[in-house]
Amino acid sequence: MQRRRFLLSAACAAPLLTTACSGNTLPREVSMTTQQLQAKVGSHFPKSYPVAGLLQLQLQGPTLTMLPDRNQIQAVLPAVLAGSVLKQSFQGHLDVSFGLRYQASDRTVRAQQVRVNVLQIDDAPPALSDMLVTYGPRLGEQVLENFVLYQLEEKDLALADSVGLQPGAITITPQGLTLALDRKAAS
């Protein structure tokens, strides 16, 4: 009983675990704010990606918008298209939306079912615009499918694991996201 009380009090102190922390209530979710996600995702950028073997698309850190009604996130990434075949570089943006999934093997929250809303490059010549219409959606999906948005530390889940809980469903909220902590299946 003392171990359970200790674990419960430790759960209330863990910064990412949320709960009422009264009585025998165990933490049932891990919450992350939009700002936490924004900071984590932004640290992975800028990144460059080849386009049709001739050009480079450099993506900057995205602006994230929570879409709770669709349980998705929208990301708008500033983009620069350049390459030796171009006389100048072109600015624009990649706008995508996606769902999330939890991958237990490395404790990551990853993008899934990425949909490119638009890849827009301002003032691009017509031939370049046509190429982007052809390759843009596929490129955006390949670049961001499975993209790691957040990696939980082992210590973030140690308490949940010790009381028989594991990450479950992810829900997008207006403030960020919550990762449910469900009972582990009996083995």
mmCIF file with all atom_site columns, C-alpha atoms in Angstrom:
data_model
loop_
_atom_site.group_PDB
_atom_site.id
_atom_site.type_symbol
_atom_site.label_atom_id
_atom_site.label_alt_id
_atom_site.label_comp_id
_atom_site.label_asym_id
_atom_site.label_entity_id
_atom_site.label_seq_id
_atom_site.pdbx_PDB_ins_code
_atom_site.Cartn_x
_atom_site.Cartn_y
_atom_site.Cartn_z
_atom_site.occupancy
_atom_site.B_iso_or_equiv
_atom_site.pdbx_formal_charge
_atom_site.auth_seq_id
_atom_site.auth_comp_id
_atom_site.auth_asym_id
_atom_site.auth_atom_id
_atom_site.pdbx_PDB_model_num
ATOM 1   C CA . MET A 1 1   ? 0.000   0.000   0.000   1.00 0.00 ? 1   MET A CA 1
ATOM 2   C CA . GLN A 1 2   ? 2.872   2.374   0.802   1.00 0.00 ? 2   GLN A CA 1
ATOM 3   C CA . ARG A 1 3   ? 4.414   1.686   -2.615  1.00 0.00 ? 3   ARG A CA 1
ATOM 4   C CA . ARG A 1 4   ? 1.122   2.569   -4.303  1.00 0.00 ? 4   ARG A CA 1
ATOM 5   C CA . ARG A 1 5   ? 0.891   5.853   -2.330  1.00 0.00 ? 5   ARG A CA 1
ATOM 6   C CA . PHE A 1 6   ? 4.489   6.677   -3.235  1.00 0.00 ? 6   PHE A CA 1
ATOM 7   C CA . LEU A 1 7   ? 3.833   5.997   -6.917  1.00 0.00 ? 7   LEU A CA 1
ATOM 8   C CA . LEU A 1 8   ? 0.664   8.060   -6.780  1.00 0.00 ? 8   LEU A CA 1
ATOM 9   C CA . SER A 1 9   ? 2.430   11.025  -5.192  1.00 0.00 ? 9   SER A CA 1
ATOM 10  C CA . ALA A 1 10  ? 5.248   10.734  -7.742  1.00 0.00 ? 10  ALA A CA 1
ATOM 11  C CA . ALA A 1 11  ? 2.673   10.743  -10.535 1.00 0.00 ? 11  ALA A CA 1
ATOM 12  C CA . CYS A 1 12  ? 1.259   14.017  -9.299  1.00 0.00 ? 12  CYS A CA 1
ATOM 13  C CA . ALA A 1 13  ? 4.723   15.539  -9.430  1.00 0.00 ? 13  ALA A CA 1
ATOM 14  C CA . ALA A 1 14  ? 5.565   14.370  -12.970 1.00 0.00 ? 14  ALA A CA 1
ATOM 15  C CA . PRO A 1 15  ? 5.309   17.418  -15.247 1.00 0.00 ? 15  PRO A CA 1
ATOM 16  C CA . LEU A 1 16  ? 3.684   15.762  -18.271 1.00 0.00 ? 16  LEU A CA 1
ATOM 17  C CA . LEU A 1 17  ? 1.260   13.474  -16.469 1.00 0.00 ? 17  LEU A CA 1
ATOM 18  C CA . THR A 1 18  ? -2.108  14.999  -15.742 1.00 0.00 ? 18  THR A CA 1
ATOM 19  C CA . THR A 1 19  ? -4.684  13.803  -13.283 1.00 0.00 ? 19  THR A CA 1
ATOM 20  C CA . ALA A 1 20  ? -6.879  14.958  -10.481 1.00 0.00 ? 20  ALA A CA 1
ATOM 21  C CA . CYS A 1 21  ? -4.280  13.464  -8.079  1.00 0.00 ? 21  CYS A CA 1
ATOM 22  C CA . SER A 1 22  ? -6.803  12.888  -5.361  1.00 0.00 ? 22  SER A CA 1
ATOM 23  C CA . GLY A 1 23  ? -7.545  9.707   -3.505  1.00 0.00 ? 23  GLY A CA 1
ATOM 24  C CA . ASN A 1 24  ? -6.455  6.645   -5.460  1.00 0.00 ? 24  ASN A CA 1
ATOM 25  C CA . THR A 1 25  ? -6.775  8.203   -8.909  1.00 0.00 ? 25  THR A CA 1
ATOM 26  C CA . LEU A 1 26  ? -3.877  7.267   -11.189 1.00 0.00 ? 26  LEU A CA 1
ATOM 27  C CA . PRO A 1 27  ? -2.654  9.519   -14.005 1.00 0.00 ? 27  PRO A CA 1
ATOM 28  C CA . ARG A 1 28  ? -4.542  8.588   -17.161 1.00 0.00 ? 28  ARG A CA 1
ATOM 29  C CA . GLU A 1 29  ? -2.914  10.744  -19.832 1.00 0.00 ? 29  GLU A CA 1
ATOM 30  C CA . VAL A 1 30  ? 0.192   12.561  -20.943 1.00 0.00 ? 30  VAL A CA 1
ATOM 31  C CA . SER A 1 31  ? -0.457  16.078  -22.231 1.00 0.00 ? 31  SER A CA 1
ATOM 32  C CA . MET A 1 32  ? 1.649   18.260  -24.519 1.00 0.00 ? 32  MET A CA 1
ATOM 33  C CA . THR A 1 33  ? 0.830   21.845  -25.361 1.00 0.00 ? 33  THR A CA 1
ATOM 34  C CA . THR A 1 34  ? 0.970   23.279  -28.856 1.00 0.00 ? 34  THR A CA 1
ATOM 35  C CA . GLN A 1 35  ? 3.965   25.356  -27.713 1.00 0.00 ? 35  GLN A CA 1
ATOM 36  C CA . GLN A 1 36  ? 5.838   22.240  -26.519 1.00 0.00 ? 36  GLN A CA 1
ATOM 37  C CA . LEU A 1 37  ? 5.158   20.505  -29.820 1.00 0.00 ? 37  LEU A CA 1
ATOM 38  C CA . GLN A 1 38  ? 6.120   23.630  -31.779 1.00 0.00 ? 38  GLN A CA 1
ATOM 39  C CA . ALA A 1 39  ? 9.480   23.839  -29.983 1.00 0.00 ? 39  ALA A CA 1
ATOM 40  C CA . LYS A 1 40  ? 10.252  20.122  -30.418 1.00 0.00 ? 40  LYS A CA 1
ATOM 41  C CA . VAL A 1 41  ? 9.282   20.031  -34.091 1.00 0.00 ? 41  VAL A CA 1
ATOM 42  C CA . GLY A 1 42  ? 11.073  23.294  -34.858 1.00 0.00 ? 42  GLY A CA 1
ATOM 43  C CA . SER A 1 43  ? 14.350  21.873  -33.547 1.00 0.00 ? 43  SER A CA 1
ATOM 44  C CA . HIS A 1 44  ? 14.417  19.423  -36.502 1.00 0.00 ? 44  HIS A CA 1
ATOM 45  C CA . PHE A 1 45  ? 14.578  22.198  -39.119 1.00 0.00 ? 45  PHE A CA 1
ATOM 46  C CA . PRO A 1 46  ? 15.772  23.501  -41.537 1.00 0.00 ? 46  PRO A CA 1
ATOM 47  C CA . LYS A 1 47  ? 15.926  20.399  -43.729 1.00 0.00 ? 47  LYS A CA 1
ATOM 48  C CA . SER A 1 48  ? 16.633  20.025  -47.445 1.00 0.00 ? 48  SER A CA 1
ATOM 49  C CA . TYR A 1 49  ? 15.045  17.509  -49.791 1.00 0.00 ? 49  TYR A CA 1
ATOM 50  C CA . PRO A 1 50  ? 15.851  16.733  -53.444 1.00 0.00 ? 50  PRO A CA 1
ATOM 51  C CA . VAL A 1 51  ? 13.134  17.369  -56.033 1.00 0.00 ? 51  VAL A CA 1
ATOM 52  C CA . ALA A 1 52  ? 13.316  15.365  -59.277 1.00 0.00 ? 52  ALA A CA 1
ATOM 53  C CA . GLY A 1 53  ? 17.118  15.121  -58.924 1.00 0.00 ? 53  GLY A CA 1
ATOM 54  C CA . LEU A 1 54  ? 17.548  18.726  -60.085 1.00 0.00 ? 54  LEU A CA 1
ATOM 55  C CA . LEU A 1 55  ? 16.388  20.957  -57.280 1.00 0.00 ? 55  LEU A CA 1
ATOM 56  C CA . GLN A 1 56  ? 16.491  21.260  -53.506 1.00 0.00 ? 56  GLN A CA 1
ATOM 57  C CA . LEU A 1 57  ? 13.482  22.129  -51.411 1.00 0.00 ? 57  LEU A CA 1
ATOM 58  C CA . GLN A 1 58  ? 14.530  23.531  -48.060 1.00 0.00 ? 58  GLN A CA 1
ATOM 59  C CA . LEU A 1 59  ? 11.839  23.485  -45.385 1.00 0.00 ? 59  LEU A CA 1
ATOM 60  C CA . GLN A 1 60  ? 11.911  25.709  -42.315 1.00 0.00 ? 60  GLN A CA 1
ATOM 61  C CA . GLY A 1 61  ? 10.276  25.033  -38.958 1.00 0.00 ? 61  GLY A CA 1
ATOM 62  C CA . PRO A 1 62  ? 6.491   24.805  -39.246 1.00 0.00 ? 62  PRO A CA 1
ATOM 63  C CA . THR A 1 63  ? 3.707   26.704  -37.603 1.00 0.00 ? 63  THR A CA 1
ATOM 64  C CA . LEU A 1 64  ? 1.369   24.144  -36.044 1.00 0.00 ? 64  LEU A CA 1
ATOM 65  C CA . THR A 1 65  ? -2.398  24.517  -35.748 1.00 0.00 ? 65  THR A CA 1
ATOM 66  C CA . MET A 1 66  ? -4.478  22.005  -33.833 1.00 0.00 ? 66  MET A CA 1
ATOM 67  C CA . LEU A 1 67  ? -7.560  20.700  -35.677 1.00 0.00 ? 67  LEU A CA 1
ATOM 68  C CA . PRO A 1 68  ? -9.465  18.935  -32.857 1.00 0.00 ? 68  PRO A CA 1
ATOM 69  C CA . ASP A 1 69  ? -12.647 18.486  -34.917 1.00 0.00 ? 69  ASP A CA 1
ATOM 70  C CA . ARG A 1 70  ? -10.662 16.240  -37.319 1.00 0.00 ? 70  ARG A CA 1
ATOM 71  C CA . ASN A 1 71  ? -8.177  14.935  -34.702 1.00 0.00 ? 71  ASN A CA 1
ATOM 72  C CA . GLN A 1 72  ? -5.383  16.270  -36.892 1.00 0.00 ? 72  GLN A CA 1
ATOM 73  C CA . ILE A 1 73  ? -2.651  18.885  -36.950 1.00 0.00 ? 73  ILE A CA 1
ATOM 74  C CA . GLN A 1 74  ? -2.047  21.371  -39.735 1.00 0.00 ? 74  GLN A CA 1
ATOM 75  C CA . ALA A 1 75  ? 1.553   22.414  -40.364 1.00 0.00 ? 75  ALA A CA 1
ATOM 76  C CA . VAL A 1 76  ? 2.631   25.285  -42.586 1.00 0.00 ? 76  VAL A CA 1
ATOM 77  C CA . LEU A 1 77  ? 6.335   25.105  -43.414 1.00 0.00 ? 77  LEU A CA 1
ATOM 78  C CA . PRO A 1 78  ? 8.123   28.026  -45.102 1.00 0.00 ? 78  PRO A CA 1
ATOM 79  C CA . ALA A 1 79  ? 9.964   26.674  -48.147 1.00 0.00 ? 79  ALA A CA 1
ATOM 80  C CA . VAL A 1 80  ? 12.815  27.743  -50.418 1.00 0.00 ? 80  VAL A CA 1
ATOM 81  C CA . LEU A 1 81  ? 13.266  26.065  -53.806 1.00 0.00 ? 81  LEU A CA 1
ATOM 82  C CA . ALA A 1 82  ? 16.753  26.358  -55.318 1.00 0.00 ? 82  ALA A CA 1
ATOM 83  C CA . GLY A 1 83  ? 19.111  24.473  -57.585 1.00 0.00 ? 83  GLY A CA 1
ATOM 84  C CA . SER A 1 84  ? 21.842  24.864  -60.171 1.00 0.00 ? 84  SER A CA 1
ATOM 85  C CA . VAL A 1 85  ? 19.262  24.806  -63.011 1.00 0.00 ? 85  VAL A CA 1
ATOM 86  C CA . LEU A 1 86  ? 17.532  27.886  -61.547 1.00 0.00 ? 86  LEU A CA 1
ATOM 87  C CA . LYS A 1 87  ? 18.843  31.426  -61.865 1.00 0.00 ? 87  LYS A CA 1
ATOM 88  C CA . GLN A 1 88  ? 17.359  32.334  -58.495 1.00 0.00 ? 88  GLN A CA 1
ATOM 89  C CA . SER A 1 89  ? 15.779  30.735  -55.476 1.00 0.00 ? 89  SER A CA 1
ATOM 90  C CA . PHE A 1 90  ? 12.035  30.904  -54.917 1.00 0.00 ? 90  PHE A CA 1
ATOM 91  C CA . GLN A 1 91  ? 10.170  31.326  -51.629 1.00 0.00 ? 91  GLN A CA 1
ATOM 92  C CA . GLY A 1 92  ? 6.903   29.645  -50.773 1.00 0.00 ? 92  GLY A CA 1
ATOM 93  C CA . HIS A 1 93  ? 5.321   27.240  -48.304 1.00 0.00 ? 93  HIS A CA 1
ATOM 94  C CA . LEU A 1 94  ? 4.191   23.673  -47.825 1.00 0.00 ? 94  LEU A CA 1
ATOM 95  C CA . ASP A 1 95  ? 0.827   23.256  -46.087 1.00 0.00 ? 95  ASP A CA 1
ATOM 96  C CA . VAL A 1 96  ? 0.014   19.775  -44.793 1.00 0.00 ? 96  VAL A CA 1
ATOM 97  C CA . SER A 1 97  ? -2.382  18.116  -42.371 1.00 0.00 ? 97  SER A CA 1
ATOM 98  C CA . PHE A 1 98  ? -1.908  14.795  -40.626 1.00 0.00 ? 98  PHE A CA 1
ATOM 99  C CA . GLY A 1 99  ? -2.969  12.515  -37.818 1.00 0.00 ? 99  GLY A CA 1
ATOM 100 C CA . LEU A 1 100 ? -0.745  11.118  -35.091 1.00 0.00 ? 100 LEU A CA 1
ATOM 101 C CA . ARG A 1 101 ? 0.277   7.703   -33.819 1.00 0.00 ? 101 ARG A CA 1
ATOM 102 C CA . TYR A 1 102 ? 2.382   6.511   -30.919 1.00 0.00 ? 102 TYR A CA 1
ATOM 103 C CA . GLN A 1 103 ? 5.314   4.175   -31.589 1.00 0.00 ? 103 GLN A CA 1
ATOM 104 C CA . ALA A 1 104 ? 6.194   2.250   -28.440 1.00 0.00 ? 104 ALA A CA 1
ATOM 105 C CA . SER A 1 105 ? 9.595   0.990   -29.635 1.00 0.00 ? 105 SER A CA 1
ATOM 106 C CA . ASP A 1 106 ? 11.154  4.455   -29.319 1.00 0.00 ? 106 ASP A CA 1
ATOM 107 C CA . ARG A 1 107 ? 8.428   6.324   -27.345 1.00 0.00 ? 107 ARG A CA 1
ATOM 108 C CA . THR A 1 108 ? 7.701   8.709   -30.215 1.00 0.00 ? 108 THR A CA 1
ATOM 109 C CA . VAL A 1 109 ? 4.634   10.555  -31.417 1.00 0.00 ? 109 VAL A CA 1
ATOM 110 C CA . ARG A 1 110 ? 4.725   10.440  -35.233 1.00 0.00 ? 110 ARG A CA 1
ATOM 111 C CA . ALA A 1 111 ? 2.823   11.937  -38.157 1.00 0.00 ? 111 ALA A CA 1
ATOM 112 C CA . GLN A 1 112 ? 0.602   9.572   -40.117 1.00 0.00 ? 112 GLN A CA 1
ATOM 113 C CA . GLN A 1 113 ? -1.765  9.875   -43.059 1.00 0.00 ? 113 GLN A CA 1
ATOM 114 C CA . VAL A 1 114 ? -0.060  13.056  -44.266 1.00 0.00 ? 114 VAL A CA 1
ATOM 115 C CA . ARG A 1 115 ? -2.081  15.031  -46.784 1.00 0.00 ? 115 ARG A CA 1
ATOM 116 C CA . VAL A 1 116 ? -0.540  17.889  -48.746 1.00 0.00 ? 116 VAL A CA 1
ATOM 117 C CA . ASN A 1 117 ? -3.010  20.760  -48.879 1.00 0.00 ? 117 ASN A CA 1
ATOM 118 C CA . VAL A 1 118 ? -0.751  22.909  -51.043 1.00 0.00 ? 118 VAL A CA 1
ATOM 119 C CA . LEU A 1 119 ? 2.881   23.348  -52.065 1.00 0.00 ? 119 LEU A CA 1
ATOM 120 C CA . GLN A 1 120 ? 3.078   26.929  -53.266 1.00 0.00 ? 120 GLN A CA 1
ATOM 121 C CA . ILE A 1 121 ? 6.218   28.530  -54.638 1.00 0.00 ? 121 ILE A CA 1
ATOM 122 C CA . ASP A 1 122 ? 5.764   32.229  -55.318 1.00 0.00 ? 122 ASP A CA 1
ATOM 123 C CA . ASP A 1 123 ? 6.671   33.663  -58.746 1.00 0.00 ? 123 ASP A CA 1
ATOM 124 C CA . ALA A 1 124 ? 7.812   30.280  -60.102 1.00 0.00 ? 124 ALA A CA 1
ATOM 125 C CA . PRO A 1 125 ? 8.040   29.978  -63.898 1.00 0.00 ? 125 PRO A CA 1
ATOM 126 C CA . PRO A 1 126 ? 5.213   27.935  -65.491 1.00 0.00 ? 126 PRO A CA 1
ATOM 127 C CA . ALA A 1 127 ? 7.369   24.845  -66.170 1.00 0.00 ? 127 ALA A CA 1
ATOM 128 C CA . LEU A 1 128 ? 8.543   24.806  -62.564 1.00 0.00 ? 128 LEU A CA 1
ATOM 129 C CA . SER A 1 129 ? 4.980   25.260  -61.298 1.00 0.00 ? 129 SER A CA 1
ATOM 130 C CA . ASP A 1 130 ? 3.846   22.296  -63.428 1.00 0.00 ? 130 ASP A CA 1
ATOM 131 C CA . MET A 1 131 ? 6.651   20.141  -62.017 1.00 0.00 ? 131 MET A CA 1
ATOM 132 C CA . LEU A 1 132 ? 5.653   21.091  -58.456 1.00 0.00 ? 132 LEU A CA 1
ATOM 133 C CA . VAL A 1 133 ? 2.024   20.216  -59.138 1.00 0.00 ? 133 VAL A CA 1
ATOM 134 C CA . THR A 1 134 ? 3.246   16.765  -60.249 1.00 0.00 ? 134 THR A CA 1
ATOM 135 C CA . TYR A 1 135 ? 5.880   16.089  -57.577 1.00 0.00 ? 135 TYR A CA 1
ATOM 136 C CA . GLY A 1 136 ? 4.759   18.311  -54.690 1.00 0.00 ? 136 GLY A CA 1
ATOM 137 C CA . PRO A 1 137 ? 2.101   16.109  -53.078 1.00 0.00 ? 137 PRO A CA 1
ATOM 138 C CA . ARG A 1 138 ? 4.241   12.982  -53.275 1.00 0.00 ? 138 ARG A CA 1
ATOM 139 C CA . LEU A 1 139 ? 7.295   14.811  -51.949 1.00 0.00 ? 139 LEU A CA 1
ATOM 140 C CA . GLY A 1 140 ? 5.378   16.336  -49.033 1.00 0.00 ? 140 GLY A CA 1
ATOM 141 C CA . GLU A 1 141 ? 3.886   12.987  -48.079 1.00 0.00 ? 141 GLU A CA 1
ATOM 142 C CA . GLN A 1 142 ? 7.249   11.212  -48.269 1.00 0.00 ? 142 GLN A CA 1
ATOM 143 C CA . VAL A 1 143 ? 9.013   13.902  -46.254 1.00 0.00 ? 143 VAL A CA 1
ATOM 144 C CA . LEU A 1 144 ? 6.504   14.070  -43.421 1.00 0.00 ? 144 LEU A CA 1
ATOM 145 C CA . GLU A 1 145 ? 4.960   10.570  -43.201 1.00 0.00 ? 145 GLU A CA 1
ATOM 146 C CA . ASN A 1 146 ? 6.312   9.012   -39.991 1.00 0.00 ? 146 ASN A CA 1
ATOM 147 C CA . PHE A 1 147 ? 7.967   12.304  -39.013 1.00 0.00 ? 147 PHE A CA 1
ATOM 148 C CA . VAL A 1 148 ? 8.778   12.382  -35.284 1.00 0.00 ? 148 VAL A CA 1
ATOM 149 C CA . LEU A 1 149 ? 6.987   15.269  -33.614 1.00 0.00 ? 149 LEU A CA 1
ATOM 150 C CA . TYR A 1 150 ? 7.828   14.381  -30.043 1.00 0.00 ? 150 TYR A CA 1
ATOM 151 C CA . GLN A 1 151 ? 9.840   11.773  -28.193 1.00 0.00 ? 151 GLN A CA 1
ATOM 152 C CA . LEU A 1 152 ? 8.927   11.004  -24.620 1.00 0.00 ? 152 LEU A CA 1
ATOM 153 C CA . GLU A 1 153 ? 11.759  10.403  -22.192 1.00 0.00 ? 153 GLU A CA 1
ATOM 154 C CA . GLU A 1 154 ? 11.928  7.009   -20.523 1.00 0.00 ? 154 GLU A CA 1
ATOM 155 C CA . LYS A 1 155 ? 11.359  8.765   -17.195 1.00 0.00 ? 155 LYS A CA 1
ATOM 156 C CA . ASP A 1 156 ? 8.122   10.317  -18.549 1.00 0.00 ? 156 ASP A CA 1
ATOM 157 C CA . LEU A 1 157 ? 6.609   6.846   -18.840 1.00 0.00 ? 157 LEU A CA 1
ATOM 158 C CA . ALA A 1 158 ? 8.413   5.040   -15.996 1.00 0.00 ? 158 ALA A CA 1
ATOM 159 C CA . LEU A 1 159 ? 5.670   5.730   -13.483 1.00 0.00 ? 159 LEU A CA 1
ATOM 160 C CA . ALA A 1 160 ? 2.891   4.724   -15.859 1.00 0.00 ? 160 ALA A CA 1
ATOM 161 C CA . ASP A 1 161 ? 4.765   1.529   -16.711 1.00 0.00 ? 161 ASP A CA 1
ATOM 162 C CA . SER A 1 162 ? 5.296   0.687   -13.034 1.00 0.00 ? 162 SER A CA 1
ATOM 163 C CA . VAL A 1 163 ? 1.543   0.790   -12.365 1.00 0.00 ? 163 VAL A CA 1
ATOM 164 C CA . GLY A 1 164 ? 0.617   -1.251  -15.451 1.00 0.00 ? 164 GLY A CA 1
ATOM 165 C CA . LEU A 1 165 ? -0.272  1.558   -17.853 1.00 0.00 ? 165 LEU A CA 1
ATOM 166 C CA . GLN A 1 166 ? 0.878   2.137   -21.418 1.00 0.00 ? 166 GLN A CA 1
ATOM 167 C CA . PRO A 1 167 ? 0.298   4.835   -24.054 1.00 0.00 ? 167 PRO A CA 1
ATOM 168 C CA . GLY A 1 168 ? -2.892  4.457   -26.068 1.00 0.00 ? 168 GLY A CA 1
ATOM 169 C CA . ALA A 1 169 ? -5.010  6.763   -28.228 1.00 0.00 ? 169 ALA A CA 1
ATOM 170 C CA . ILE A 1 170 ? -3.868  10.273  -29.130 1.00 0.00 ? 170 ILE A CA 1
ATOM 171 C CA . THR A 1 171 ? -6.429  13.075  -29.092 1.00 0.00 ? 171 THR A CA 1
ATOM 172 C CA . ILE A 1 172 ? -5.822  16.512  -30.568 1.00 0.00 ? 172 ILE A CA 1
ATOM 173 C CA . THR A 1 173 ? -7.241  19.289  -28.396 1.00 0.00 ? 173 THR A CA 1
ATOM 174 C CA . PRO A 1 174 ? -7.408  23.060  -28.928 1.00 0.00 ? 174 PRO A CA 1
ATOM 175 C CA . GLN A 1 175 ? -4.463  23.375  -26.495 1.00 0.00 ? 175 GLN A CA 1
ATOM 176 C CA . GLY A 1 176 ? -2.262  20.581  -27.895 1.00 0.00 ? 176 GLY A CA 1
ATOM 177 C CA . LEU A 1 177 ? -2.622  16.831  -27.557 1.00 0.00 ? 177 LEU A CA 1
ATOM 178 C CA . THR A 1 178 ? -3.256  14.155  -24.982 1.00 0.00 ? 178 THR A CA 1
ATOM 179 C CA . LEU A 1 179 ? -1.889  10.637  -25.044 1.00 0.00 ? 179 LEU A CA 1
ATOM 180 C CA . ALA A 1 180 ? -4.153  8.281   -23.113 1.00 0.00 ? 180 ALA A CA 1
ATOM 181 C CA . LEU A 1 181 ? -2.601  5.876   -20.621 1.00 0.00 ? 181 LEU A CA 1
ATOM 182 C CA . ASP A 1 182 ? -4.442  2.556   -20.820 1.00 0.00 ? 182 ASP A CA 1
ATOM 183 C CA . ARG A 1 183 ? -4.091  -0.619  -18.784 1.00 0.00 ? 183 ARG A CA 1
ATOM 184 C CA . LYS A 1 184 ? -1.589  -3.052  -20.276 1.00 0.00 ? 184 LYS A CA 1
ATOM 185 C CA . ALA A 1 185 ? -3.103  -6.203  -21.704 1.00 0.00 ? 185 ALA A CA 1
ATOM 186 C CA . ALA A 1 186 ? -2.493  -9.262  -19.551 1.00 0.00 ? 186 ALA A CA 1
ATOM 187 C CA . SER A 1 187 ? 0.244   -11.403 -21.068 1.00 0.00 ? 187 SER A CA 1
#
